[in-house]
Amino acid sequence: MTDYQQKPLPNVIVECFNKVDESDIYLGYRATDSKGEFELTFNHEPVKGNYRVNLVSNEIIKAEGTPDIYIAVRDGTKILYKSDIRSNPGELEHFDVAIKQEITFFDPYANSFQREIGHLLANVTAEVVDISEVDPARAAEHMIRIFGNLLNYNVLGVQAQGYPGPQVPRYPKRVSHNHSLPWNEKEDHRTE
Amino acid sequence: MAGTIFGLENIEKRKEKYSLITHDIVENADVCIVGSGAAGAILAEKLTNKGKSVVLLERGGYYDAEDMNQRELDMMPLLWKNGGANFTDNLRIVIAQGQCLGGSTIINDAVCFKTPDLVREQWRSMGVNISDQQWDKAIDEVWNAIHVSKVLEQELNDNNLMLKKACQLKGYKAIENDRNCIDCMRCGFCHLGCHYETKQDMLVTYIRKALRKPDSNIRIYCNCSAEKITHLNKRDEKGHFSIATGVEANFIDENRVVKYKLRVNAKVIIVSAGAIASSQLLIKSVIADGKTGNDFSLHPAPFLLGKFERKINAYNGIPMGYTCHQFGVTNGIPDGGFLIESIFLPIFQFSLGLPSFLEGYSGFMEDFNHYTMAGVLIRDEATGSITLSENGNPKVNYSLTQRDIRNISKGLQTLAEMWFDIGADHVITGHQSSLRLNSKKDIPKLVDAVEKDPEGLLISSAHPQGGNRMGEDANICVVDSNGKVHGFSNLYVCDSSIFPTALGVNPQITVMALATMFADNINEIWDSEYRAKRLSIDIGDTCSIEQPMYCSSRSLDSMFNQISNSCPLETIVNGDKIIQSHNNALSTKERIWSFDKNKLMIYNNRYWKGFFPTDQDFSLFRYLGGFYKQFYDENGKIKGITHPYELSNVFANNLAELRDFPGFGQVIYLRYTSPLYSLFYDLLKIVDLDTIIGKAFIGTPPQGKHILTFSMSRRYYVDSMTEHDHETIYQYHARAPSPDELIGRWVGRLVCDSAVTPVVQVFTYTYDIVGKLRMNYVFGDLLRGVSRVILTPRQMNMYDWTDWHDEVKMVKEDFMVGKWCAPWTELPLNFTPGFLSTDIDKNGKKRLCLRFTLKRKTRQSGHKMRF
């Protein structure tokens, strides 16, 4: 499997189905490996039977007796790729999958503020805290400081005090950047 | 074949070979290591290097250098345990630990100290048989492997130089630090992971080496929380009483949802999860009762800021480049003592250290560029402990001793004097009652404040240690001098939790040296001790074709659509009929129902118990909609009845036939013959003699609409027991417990015919002050109380303030069955849905009961007395 730039796409889920009349019988799924390759195996016996059904009499008429296989790639509910249907597949069927749309990767920084608050709330509960040993005034002050500073940390005013902050983009893998630091560009930046 | 990292997060552009986890996993390996930090990574690499197959489990995620974006709000939830919100149980001390692939080595300041000579001697006197030669050899190996070198004078920033100048003025023993960095960029973001790969943490050294070795047989599972070490109690020829068989773990996503399960069967298991988590895991696994979790210390570290007229810009450069050793164990101070270490923090962490907020805070933060900062690292007494909360989370109990408080006040006094000596305008402390010192004259106020009100001082810790003490005395130590757990033949612990005392210096090199020694030892004894050992294969509660009751609907669908019917139609008939060679050894009674007490497995051939998929959404349906199917042979035709558990008078007759169906191949077609249910039909496939997977449809076959996929089994674990199973086990397979057998914490589930219920009860048995047995209960996280315990020859009875009471019996040492019963009544009690059941006595009187099972969580009560 490759992306729109013809690069291998790892860790993408591929699902396999058997088409039976209007139904899609789900056979299984796999994730592509680091080379963008995947392998799905299934037993032919149960899926044999490309049957026709007489809609009047409901009689099942055996036709070719072979499965009709296709694969699909989804990103959430959106179908990114659906292959042709392979009737009477051989022992090994090869699918070259080119995904033209962008795959949504996991964003490790998504909702980081909420997750941090979640951690804080989960770890100051009676579950892991001995209430009898807690000084409520000091604990409350500490928690207010943490919450307040989580917000204040992002205030530009603090950073305007000359703190340069992060030296790489927020999404370093997506935005090209160099690895130099302004204070390393000077020969001797120290004043001591 | 090179090694692979597995995880739940599909982040783009991974540096190492990485695969997504998409289903439950069972692994068989030579070695399973829990934790990928300073110890786990080295153990993994050295064991893999000698040809062992290794599975390494890591609770956190895998993040490359290019994922480290230097933003605290982004990186702390990813790299820090609990996002940094990791406290002692009195919320006084925050404990910094890493939780990601590479552990705390990803977020530390890369400071390296060799294990002090004095500490080696002290530990030897406490029963740790490691010679200086062994220490030196291991430390040398690690020192080279992670490229440790001394910080050069020209690399020190102003913050470090200020401390150096102060030490020189006083004539204190002090020196530049050793660090595991190559060409450090001096960005100052060590705590947020090294974006430049100059810090030689475990990910870029040992883990990378293990992964990239061509014939490496290492699998690393991230986002994986080890929940339990399974073990058997049996004596071997060396006198060991227990053998660890494997590890059960959950894959947990960023929202703390369990996505998949893992079962590892291994010949050797090593716990390297860090000082708190290692004790937590041992306690949860009921290992080293009464010993694990004790003697915990954490190097409490308050700080002082010196404010100067000119800019210091301490955030630029190496955060921890210089240390004053004058008062520490590295200068021969045998008890306690402290180091003074230069340090600076990224802005959010720095702001937390200022004991003020709102207006006061912003005033302090305006001077951010003008501060020097140093911390006082106390070598504390090991008086803390780790216990478990009711939900199995660790509770860290810790208080400063008088000696620690004296050392803190002395350390802060010394540092405050040093800042004023080199011209500080004023000094900011972490004590709320003495926040600002304007001159040396104010220093006694700080000392006074600390000694009279130590609670008012902000303290953090980055070095939790102890809890699983190392030493040869099996009565008080958890592990021996090779890290092997006393009483076990194949279970080891290796991390800072095994330190017998606080170390007194930054601990990563000591941990790495111990890992090096233990790995060498395991490699050396492998052939004689472990090579011939047979793996005890267990699939735990992972989803598989053998136990589809643990599978999601998607997995069940896939299994059904792919398997062939494996047994003749007559296999599904229930009752005492002999089925092939399966149950010839069983008596007639056992062919209908039997119980394996050792494995806690029930064989129930009265009917096929139905199971919904694990991701069945509708709780009501799950708890009230359970069903069973019973089949019988009538004149050569296989007929059946489908019954809901909760409605005894409702049932659906059916007829079973073998048919070919489009897309499914040969199936058992279950046609409902009752007119009321004739619109429905099931298709079944027999997996093995005791397992069926089925699909329910509505409509006319073969074009019916699929409603549900389910599984059925005649053999299931006690968690799935029915009320009838419970009563049979209670009456015939259980006995009254003895008091000592009860002591500890037990967790309970209600018995429900239809579904496995969650844990809702916690019972803690202790002896009270006069030696009487009592039980503290928590029900559903809401109701709490105390019950009186009365032991009779038949059973244990428990009474609280209600007029209901408990009757409990023990099945085996870690498993009990019980019922919470109403008083007997003559009222008809014929309808008891869900969790309620009815007991009937010989006189026909009835009573309502809630049936439950109890599994042991710990043998300790978990209650610590503070004096």
Tab-separated table of N, CA, C and O in Angstrom, chain A residues 11 15 25-27 29 41-43 46 51 55 58 105-106 109 112 115-116 119 123 127 129-130 133 138 141 145 149-150 152-153 158 161-162 164 167-168 170 172-174 177 179 181 183-184 190-192, chain B residues 10 12-13 19-20 22 66-67 69-74 77-78 82-83 85 89 156 158 185-186 195 256 310 315 347 351 354 357 361 369 389 391 393 432 453 554 558 561-564 664-665 700 703 866:
chain	number	residue	atom	x	y	z
A	11	ASN	N	0.787	0.786	9.028
A	11	ASN	CA	-0.217	0.902	10.086
A	11	ASN	C	-1.561	1.420	9.600
A	11	ASN	O	-2.232	2.183	10.293
A	15	GLU	N	-9.441	-4.156	5.359
A	15	GLU	CA	-10.509	-5.117	5.678
A	15	GLU	C	-10.841	-5.926	4.430
A	15	GLU	O	-10.769	-5.418	3.315
A	25	ILE	N	-19.949	-10.116	3.314
A	25	ILE	CA	-19.610	-10.964	4.459
A	25	ILE	C	-18.212	-10.583	4.918
A	25	ILE	O	-17.244	-10.692	4.158
A	26	TYR	N	-18.123	-10.140	6.166
A	26	TYR	CA	-16.849	-9.647	6.707
A	26	TYR	C	-15.926	-10.824	7.005
A	26	TYR	O	-16.284	-11.749	7.707
A	27	LEU	N	-14.703	-10.784	6.484
A	27	LEU	CA	-13.776	-11.893	6.670
A	27	LEU	C	-12.660	-11.572	7.672
A	27	LEU	O	-12.131	-12.481	8.301
A	29	TYR	N	-9.479	-8.387	9.166
A	29	TYR	CA	-8.723	-7.168	8.917
A	29	TYR	C	-7.277	-7.350	9.366
A	29	TYR	O	-6.959	-8.221	10.176
A	41	THR	N	-5.284	-13.985	5.428
A	41	THR	CA	-5.535	-15.345	4.964
A	41	THR	C	-6.920	-15.773	5.433
A	41	THR	O	-7.382	-15.344	6.484
A	42	PHE	N	-7.572	-16.585	4.660
A	42	PHE	CA	-8.857	-17.122	5.096
A	42	PHE	C	-9.072	-18.473	4.457
A	42	PHE	O	-8.447	-18.825	3.452
A	43	ASN	N	-9.931	-19.210	5.067
A	43	ASN	CA	-10.255	-20.545	4.626
A	43	ASN	C	-11.303	-20.458	3.518
A	43	ASN	O	-12.351	-19.878	3.694
A	46	PRO	N	-15.534	-22.295	3.945
A	46	PRO	CA	-16.793	-21.720	4.406
A	46	PRO	C	-17.347	-20.672	3.452
A	46	PRO	O	-18.549	-20.441	3.414
A	51	TYR	N	-23.821	-18.237	-4.595
A	51	TYR	CA	-25.175	-18.754	-4.798
A	51	TYR	C	-26.068	-17.708	-5.422
A	51	TYR	O	-25.865	-16.519	-5.298
A	55	LEU	N	-35.948	-15.502	-5.922
A	55	LEU	CA	-36.631	-14.607	-4.996
A	55	LEU	C	-38.097	-14.965	-4.808
A	55	LEU	O	-38.730	-14.543	-3.855
A	58	ASN	N	-37.543	-18.721	-2.992
A	58	ASN	CA	-36.465	-18.761	-1.996
A	58	ASN	C	-35.568	-19.977	-2.153
A	58	ASN	O	-34.875	-20.381	-1.225
A	105	PHE	N	-3.411	10.731	10.760
A	105	PHE	CA	-2.566	10.088	11.752
A	105	PHE	C	-2.954	10.540	13.159
A	105	PHE	O	-3.619	11.559	13.335
A	106	PHE	N	-2.512	9.778	14.128
A	106	PHE	CA	-2.770	10.122	15.522
A	106	PHE	C	-2.025	11.396	15.865
A	106	PHE	O	-0.830	11.529	15.569
A	109	TYR	N	-0.525	15.477	20.359
A	109	TYR	CA	-0.692	16.681	21.172
A	109	TYR	C	-2.156	17.125	21.279
A	109	TYR	O	-2.459	18.094	21.952
A	112	SER	N	-4.243	18.153	24.714
A	112	SER	CA	-3.242	17.965	25.773
A	112	SER	C	-3.661	18.691	27.051
A	112	SER	O	-3.447	18.195	28.153
A	115	ARG	N	-6.278	16.617	28.744
A	115	ARG	CA	-5.677	15.393	29.307
A	115	ARG	C	-4.888	15.715	30.569
A	115	ARG	O	-4.900	14.955	31.528
A	116	GLU	N	-4.221	16.847	30.563
A	116	GLU	CA	-3.470	17.238	31.751
A	116	GLU	C	-4.422	17.486	32.915
A	116	GLU	O	-4.169	17.062	34.043
A	119	HIS	N	-5.612	14.156	34.209
A	119	HIS	CA	-4.601	13.525	35.079
A	119	HIS	C	-4.658	14.121	36.475
A	119	HIS	O	-4.617	13.417	37.483
A	123	ASN	N	-5.820	12.176	40.016
A	123	ASN	CA	-4.801	11.867	41.018
A	123	ASN	C	-4.877	12.709	42.274
A	123	ASN	O	-3.957	12.682	43.088
A	127	GLU	N	-9.486	8.368	46.096
A	127	GLU	CA	-9.018	7.038	45.727
A	127	GLU	C	-7.550	6.847	46.086
A	127	GLU	O	-7.137	5.797	46.551
A	129	VAL	N	-5.661	9.442	47.695
A	129	VAL	CA	-5.240	10.437	48.666
A	129	VAL	C	-5.823	10.060	50.031
A	129	VAL	O	-6.973	9.624	50.122
A	130	ASP	N	-5.026	10.226	51.048
A	130	ASP	CA	-5.496	9.992	52.412
A	130	ASP	C	-6.015	11.325	52.946
A	130	ASP	O	-5.237	12.186	53.370
A	133	GLU	N	-4.827	13.086	56.085
A	133	GLU	CA	-3.477	13.642	56.159
A	133	GLU	C	-3.315	14.916	55.331
A	133	GLU	O	-2.254	15.510	55.320
A	138	ARG	N	-3.759	24.286	52.282
A	138	ARG	CA	-2.543	24.266	51.467
A	138	ARG	C	-2.753	23.464	50.196
A	138	ARG	O	-2.238	23.812	49.153
A	141	GLU	N	-4.658	25.595	47.814
A	141	GLU	CA	-3.788	26.632	47.247
A	141	GLU	C	-2.894	26.042	46.158
A	141	GLU	O	-2.689	26.633	45.103
A	145	ARG	N	-2.908	26.994	42.235
A	145	ARG	CA	-1.675	27.423	41.570
A	145	ARG	C	-1.446	26.608	40.298
A	145	ARG	O	-1.114	27.148	39.253
A	149	ASN	N	-1.582	28.326	36.747
A	149	ASN	CA	-0.351	28.388	35.968
A	149	ASN	C	-0.458	27.636	34.656
A	149	ASN	O	0.224	27.975	33.693
A	150	LEU	N	-1.298	26.607	34.628
A	150	LEU	CA	-1.530	25.918	33.351
A	150	LEU	C	-2.074	26.911	32.319
A	150	LEU	O	-1.782	26.816	31.137
A	152	ASN	N	-1.766	30.436	32.776
A	152	ASN	CA	-0.843	31.554	32.731
A	152	ASN	C	0.381	31.256	31.893
A	152	ASN	O	0.946	32.153	31.267
A	153	TYR	N	0.770	30.012	31.894
A	153	TYR	CA	1.952	29.596	31.149
A	153	TYR	C	1.849	30.021	29.700
A	153	TYR	O	2.837	30.288	29.037
A	158	VAL	N	4.085	36.683	29.912
A	158	VAL	CA	5.190	36.000	30.579
A	158	VAL	C	6.325	35.755	29.591
A	158	VAL	O	7.483	35.987	29.890
A	161	GLN	N	8.806	38.472	28.712
A	161	GLN	CA	9.909	38.808	29.603
A	161	GLN	C	11.243	38.338	29.067
A	161	GLN	O	12.238	38.329	29.782
A	162	GLY	N	11.274	37.917	27.842
A	162	GLY	CA	12.538	37.530	27.233
A	162	GLY	C	12.761	36.030	27.219
A	162	GLY	O	13.806	35.558	26.781
A	164	PRO	N	12.597	32.790	25.537
A	164	PRO	CA	12.419	32.479	24.121
A	164	PRO	C	11.480	31.317	23.863
A	164	PRO	O	10.934	31.200	22.790
A	167	GLN	N	12.048	25.972	20.638
A	167	GLN	CA	12.874	26.331	19.487
A	167	GLN	C	12.565	25.504	18.247
A	167	GLN	O	13.293	25.563	17.254
A	168	VAL	N	11.507	24.679	18.351
A	168	VAL	CA	11.116	23.869	17.194
A	168	VAL	C	9.619	24.076	16.983
A	168	VAL	O	8.908	24.508	17.901
A	170	ARG	N	5.570	23.280	16.572
A	170	ARG	CA	4.718	22.420	17.393
A	170	ARG	C	4.596	21.032	16.779
A	170	ARG	O	4.482	20.049	17.482
A	172	PRO	N	6.858	19.092	14.675
A	172	PRO	CA	8.186	19.052	14.036
A	172	PRO	C	8.248	18.090	12.853
A	172	PRO	O	9.044	18.308	11.941
A	173	LYS	N	7.406	17.042	12.872
A	173	LYS	CA	7.478	16.082	11.774
A	173	LYS	C	6.804	16.617	10.518
A	173	LYS	O	6.967	16.070	9.430
A	174	ARG	N	6.027	17.679	10.672
A	174	ARG	CA	5.294	18.188	9.503
A	174	ARG	C	5.887	19.474	8.969
A	174	ARG	O	5.637	19.844	7.825
A	177	HIS	N	12.437	22.410	9.758
A	177	HIS	CA	13.049	23.351	10.694
A	177	HIS	C	14.515	22.981	10.845
A	177	HIS	O	14.916	21.862	10.543
A	179	HIS	N	18.008	22.899	13.469
A	179	HIS	CA	18.271	22.558	14.862
A	179	HIS	C	19.255	23.509	15.507
A	179	HIS	O	20.054	23.123	16.336
A	181	LEU	N	20.174	26.945	17.800
A	181	LEU	CA	19.617	27.693	18.920
A	181	LEU	C	20.256	29.066	18.940
A	181	LEU	O	21.472	29.158	18.784
A	183	TRP	N	21.094	31.082	21.233
A	183	TRP	CA	22.149	31.346	22.203
A	183	TRP	C	23.399	30.519	21.938
A	183	TRP	O	24.413	30.717	22.558
A	184	ASN	N	23.311	29.582	21.010
A	184	ASN	CA	24.514	28.842	20.628
A	184	ASN	C	25.212	29.451	19.436
A	184	ASN	O	26.254	28.992	19.021
A	190	ARG	N	28.040	33.941	27.471
A	190	ARG	CA	27.909	34.136	28.906
A	190	ARG	C	28.485	35.473	29.337
A	190	ARG	O	29.400	35.989	28.701
A	191	THR	N	27.974	35.999	30.411
A	191	THR	CA	28.453	37.277	30.911
A	191	THR	C	29.282	37.096	32.173
A	191	THR	O	29.895	38.004	32.665
A	192	GLU	N	29.295	35.912	32.772
A	192	GLU	CA	30.007	35.661	34.033
A	192	GLU	C	31.493	35.582	33.778
A	192	GLU	O	31.931	34.873	32.892
B	10	ASN	N	-1.022	5.596	16.020
B	10	ASN	CA	-0.483	5.613	14.663
B	10	ASN	C	0.090	6.999	14.351
B	10	ASN	O	-0.534	7.801	13.660
B	12	GLU	N	2.826	9.463	12.606
B	12	GLU	CA	3.533	9.374	11.318
B	12	GLU	C	5.048	9.317	11.518
B	12	GLU	O	5.588	9.745	12.523
B	13	LYS	N	5.718	8.800	10.522
B	13	LYS	CA	7.178	8.836	10.403
B	13	LYS	C	7.897	8.329	11.655
B	13	LYS	O	8.586	9.070	12.338
B	19	SER	N	4.475	-1.274	14.639
B	19	SER	CA	3.216	-1.801	14.124
B	19	SER	C	2.089	-1.489	15.084
B	19	SER	O	2.285	-1.495	16.295
B	20	LEU	N	0.910	-1.283	14.519
B	20	LEU	CA	-0.266	-1.027	15.348
B	20	LEU	C	-0.759	-2.319	15.977
B	20	LEU	O	-0.737	-3.371	15.343
B	22	THR	N	-3.920	-4.402	16.824
B	22	THR	CA	-5.300	-4.390	16.319
B	22	THR	C	-6.144	-5.506	16.925
B	22	THR	O	-7.302	-5.672	16.559
B	66	GLU	N	11.903	13.489	17.183
B	66	GLU	CA	11.186	14.517	16.432
B	66	GLU	C	9.760	14.725	16.927
B	66	GLU	O	9.069	15.632	16.489
B	67	ASP	N	9.295	13.882	17.840
B	67	ASP	CA	7.985	14.118	18.470
B	67	ASP	C	8.116	15.066	19.661
B	67	ASP	O	7.119	15.577	20.167
B	69	ASN	N	8.404	18.252	21.125
B	69	ASN	CA	8.257	19.606	20.581
B	69	ASN	C	8.553	20.716	21.587
B	69	ASN	O	8.234	21.882	21.331
B	70	GLN	N	9.120	20.355	22.733
B	70	GLN	CA	9.610	21.332	23.713
B	70	GLN	C	8.511	22.159	24.359
B	70	GLN	O	8.783	23.180	24.977
B	71	ARG	N	7.286	21.714	24.234
B	71	ARG	CA	6.172	22.424	24.868
B	71	ARG	C	5.694	21.598	26.059
B	71	ARG	O	5.288	20.439	25.904
B	72	GLU	N	5.693	22.213	27.214
B	72	GLU	CA	5.386	21.452	28.434
B	72	GLU	C	3.978	20.884	28.392
B	72	GLU	O	3.756	19.738	28.775
B	73	LEU	N	3.038	21.670	27.926
B	73	LEU	CA	1.649	21.215	27.953
B	73	LEU	C	1.428	20.041	27.003
B	73	LEU	O	0.538	19.229	27.209
B	74	ASP	N	2.228	19.959	25.951
B	74	ASP	CA	2.111	18.834	25.020
B	74	ASP	C	2.882	17.619	25.505
B	74	ASP	O	2.417	16.487	25.389
B	77	PRO	N	1.882	15.343	29.316
B	77	PRO	CA	0.922	14.224	29.273
B	77	PRO	C	1.466	13.001	28.529
B	77	PRO	O	1.020	11.884	28.768
B	78	LEU	N	2.430	13.216	27.625
B	78	LEU	CA	2.945	12.093	26.847
B	78	LEU	C	4.067	11.360	27.561
B	78	LEU	O	4.175	10.137	27.469
B	82	ASN	N	1.277	10.087	34.882
B	82	ASN	CA	0.114	10.880	35.302
B	82	ASN	C	0.225	12.331	34.862
B	82	ASN	O	-0.305	13.227	35.515
B	83	GLY	N	0.930	12.577	33.764
B	83	GLY	CA	1.080	13.940	33.260
B	83	GLY	C	1.833	14.831	34.219
B	83	GLY	O	1.788	16.051	34.120
B	85	ALA	N	1.152	14.810	37.449
B	85	ALA	CA	0.300	14.909	38.650
B	85	ALA	C	0.436	13.621	39.458
B	85	ALA	O	-0.496	12.824	39.549
B	89	ASP	N	0.360	10.633	49.193
B	89	ASP	CA	-1.067	10.581	49.518
B	89	ASP	C	-1.543	11.740	50.383
B	89	ASP	O	-2.745	11.855	50.652
B	156	LEU	N	29.334	25.446	30.872
B	156	LEU	CA	28.478	25.879	31.982
B	156	LEU	C	27.821	27.209	31.639
B	156	LEU	O	28.489	28.132	31.179
B	158	ASP	N	25.388	30.579	32.930
B	158	ASP	CA	25.529	31.496	34.062
B	158	ASP	C	24.967	30.892	35.340
B	158	ASP	O	25.516	31.110	36.427
B	185	MET	N	23.022	20.152	22.847
B	185	MET	CA	22.645	21.424	22.237
B	185	MET	C	22.409	22.518	23.271
B	185	MET	O	22.249	23.681	22.912
B	186	ARG	N	22.332	22.087	24.525
B	186	ARG	CA	22.155	23.045	25.623
B	186	ARG	C	20.889	23.876	25.436
B	186	ARG	O	20.876	25.088	25.613
B	195	HIS	N	14.937	16.642	21.789
B	195	HIS	CA	14.560	16.724	20.372
B	195	HIS	C	15.730	16.422	19.455
B	195	HIS	O	15.555	16.031	18.298
B	256	ARG	N	-7.597	6.330	28.574
B	256	ARG	CA	-7.612	5.313	29.642
B	256	ARG	C	-8.661	4.224	29.384
B	256	ARG	O	-9.161	3.625	30.333
B	310	ARG	N	21.363	41.796	37.370
B	310	ARG	CA	21.598	41.556	35.940
B	310	ARG	C	20.856	40.295	35.511
B	310	ARG	O	20.409	39.484	36.321
B	315	TYR	N	17.579	29.704	31.775
B	315	TYR	CA	16.911	28.696	30.951
B	315	TYR	C	17.777	28.280	29.764
B	315	TYR	O	17.531	27.263	29.131
B	347	ILE	N	9.385	26.906	31.903
B	347	ILE	CA	8.667	27.985	32.580
B	347	ILE	C	7.472	27.513	33.417
B	347	ILE	O	7.254	28.003	34.519
B	351	SER	N	7.195	27.803	37.421
B	351	SER	CA	6.149	28.600	38.063
B	351	SER	C	5.476	27.843	39.198
B	351	SER	O	5.003	28.428	40.166
B	354	LEU	N	6.906	28.358	42.821
B	354	LEU	CA	6.759	29.608	43.556
B	354	LEU	C	5.490	29.524	44.398
B	354	LEU	O	4.402	29.417	43.849
B	357	PHE	N	0.417	32.947	44.014
B	357	PHE	CA	-0.276	32.932	42.744
B	357	PHE	C	-0.993	34.250	42.551
B	357	PHE	O	-0.920	35.147	43.391
B	361	TYR	N	2.292	35.991	41.927
B	361	TYR	CA	2.925	35.119	40.945
B	361	TYR	C	3.458	35.931	39.781
B	361	TYR	O	4.594	35.774	39.371
B	369	ASN	N	14.100	36.039	34.187
B	369	ASN	CA	15.441	36.034	33.598
B	369	ASN	C	16.540	36.394	34.589
B	369	ASN	O	17.718	36.315	34.259
B	389	SER	N	-4.776	1.422	46.644
B	389	SER	CA	-6.123	1.928	46.899
B	389	SER	C	-7.107	0.802	46.625
B	389	SER	O	-6.720	-0.278	46.163
B	391	ASN	N	-9.130	0.523	44.285
B	391	ASN	CA	-9.182	0.188	42.862
B	391	ASN	C	-7.835	-0.264	42.308
B	391	ASN	O	-7.664	-0.342	41.093
B	393	ASN	N	-4.889	1.251	42.586
B	393	ASN	CA	-3.913	2.293	42.270
B	393	ASN	C	-2.947	2.464	43.443
B	393	ASN	O	-3.297	2.222	44.587
B	432	GLN	N	5.991	28.990	52.478
B	432	GLN	CA	4.931	29.994	52.457
B	432	GLN	C	5.058	31.013	53.575
B	432	GLN	O	4.614	32.143	53.440
B	453	ASP	N	7.410	24.403	60.821
B	453	ASP	CA	6.298	24.136	59.915
B	453	ASP	C	6.812	23.535	58.609
B	453	ASP	O	6.737	24.158	57.553
B	554	ARG	N	-16.812	-7.624	16.143
B	554	ARG	CA	-16.076	-7.674	14.870
B	554	ARG	C	-15.219	-8.948	14.801
B	554	ARG	O	-15.160	-9.621	13.772
B	558	SER	N	-15.712	-12.117	12.164
B	558	SER	CA	-14.613	-12.596	11.336
B	558	SER	C	-14.371	-14.079	11.573
B	558	SER	O	-14.204	-14.866	10.628
B	561	ASN	N	-17.221	-16.165	10.016
B	561	ASN	CA	-17.221	-16.173	8.556
B	561	ASN	C	-16.062	-16.978	7.991
B	561	ASN	O	-16.074	-17.319	6.816
B	562	GLN	N	-15.074	-17.271	8.815
B	562	GLN	CA	-13.898	-17.948	8.279
B	562	GLN	C	-13.795	-19.424	8.662
B	562	GLN	O	-13.134	-20.189	7.977
B	563	ILE	N	-14.414	-19.797	9.783
B	563	ILE	CA	-14.190	-21.190	10.211
B	563	ILE	C	-15.173	-22.133	9.539
B	563	ILE	O	-16.225	-21.719	9.055
B	564	SER	N	-14.793	-23.391	9.518
B	564	SER	CA	-15.707	-24.433	9.055
B	564	SER	C	-16.296	-25.121	10.271
B	564	SER	O	-15.687	-25.139	11.334
B	664	PHE	N	-21.419	-18.631	4.002
B	664	PHE	CA	-21.016	-19.187	5.294
B	664	PHE	C	-20.601	-20.647	5.207
B	664	PHE	O	-20.032	-21.179	6.138
B	665	GLY	N	-20.872	-21.284	4.088
B	665	GLY	CA	-20.546	-22.689	3.973
B	665	GLY	C	-21.505	-23.540	4.787
B	665	GLY	O	-22.665	-23.186	4.991
B	700	THR	N	-36.289	-14.219	6.351
B	700	THR	CA	-36.366	-15.530	5.708
B	700	THR	C	-34.996	-15.923	5.195
B	700	THR	O	-34.373	-15.145	4.458
B	703	GLN	N	-31.785	-14.874	3.150
B	703	GLN	CA	-31.663	-13.418	3.005
B	703	GLN	C	-32.036	-12.653	4.238
B	703	GLN	O	-32.325	-11.467	4.171
B	866	ARG	N	-0.422	5.851	61.368
B	866	ARG	CA	0.537	6.946	61.505
B	866	ARG	C	0.609	7.361	62.957
B	866	ARG	O	-0.407	7.464	63.630
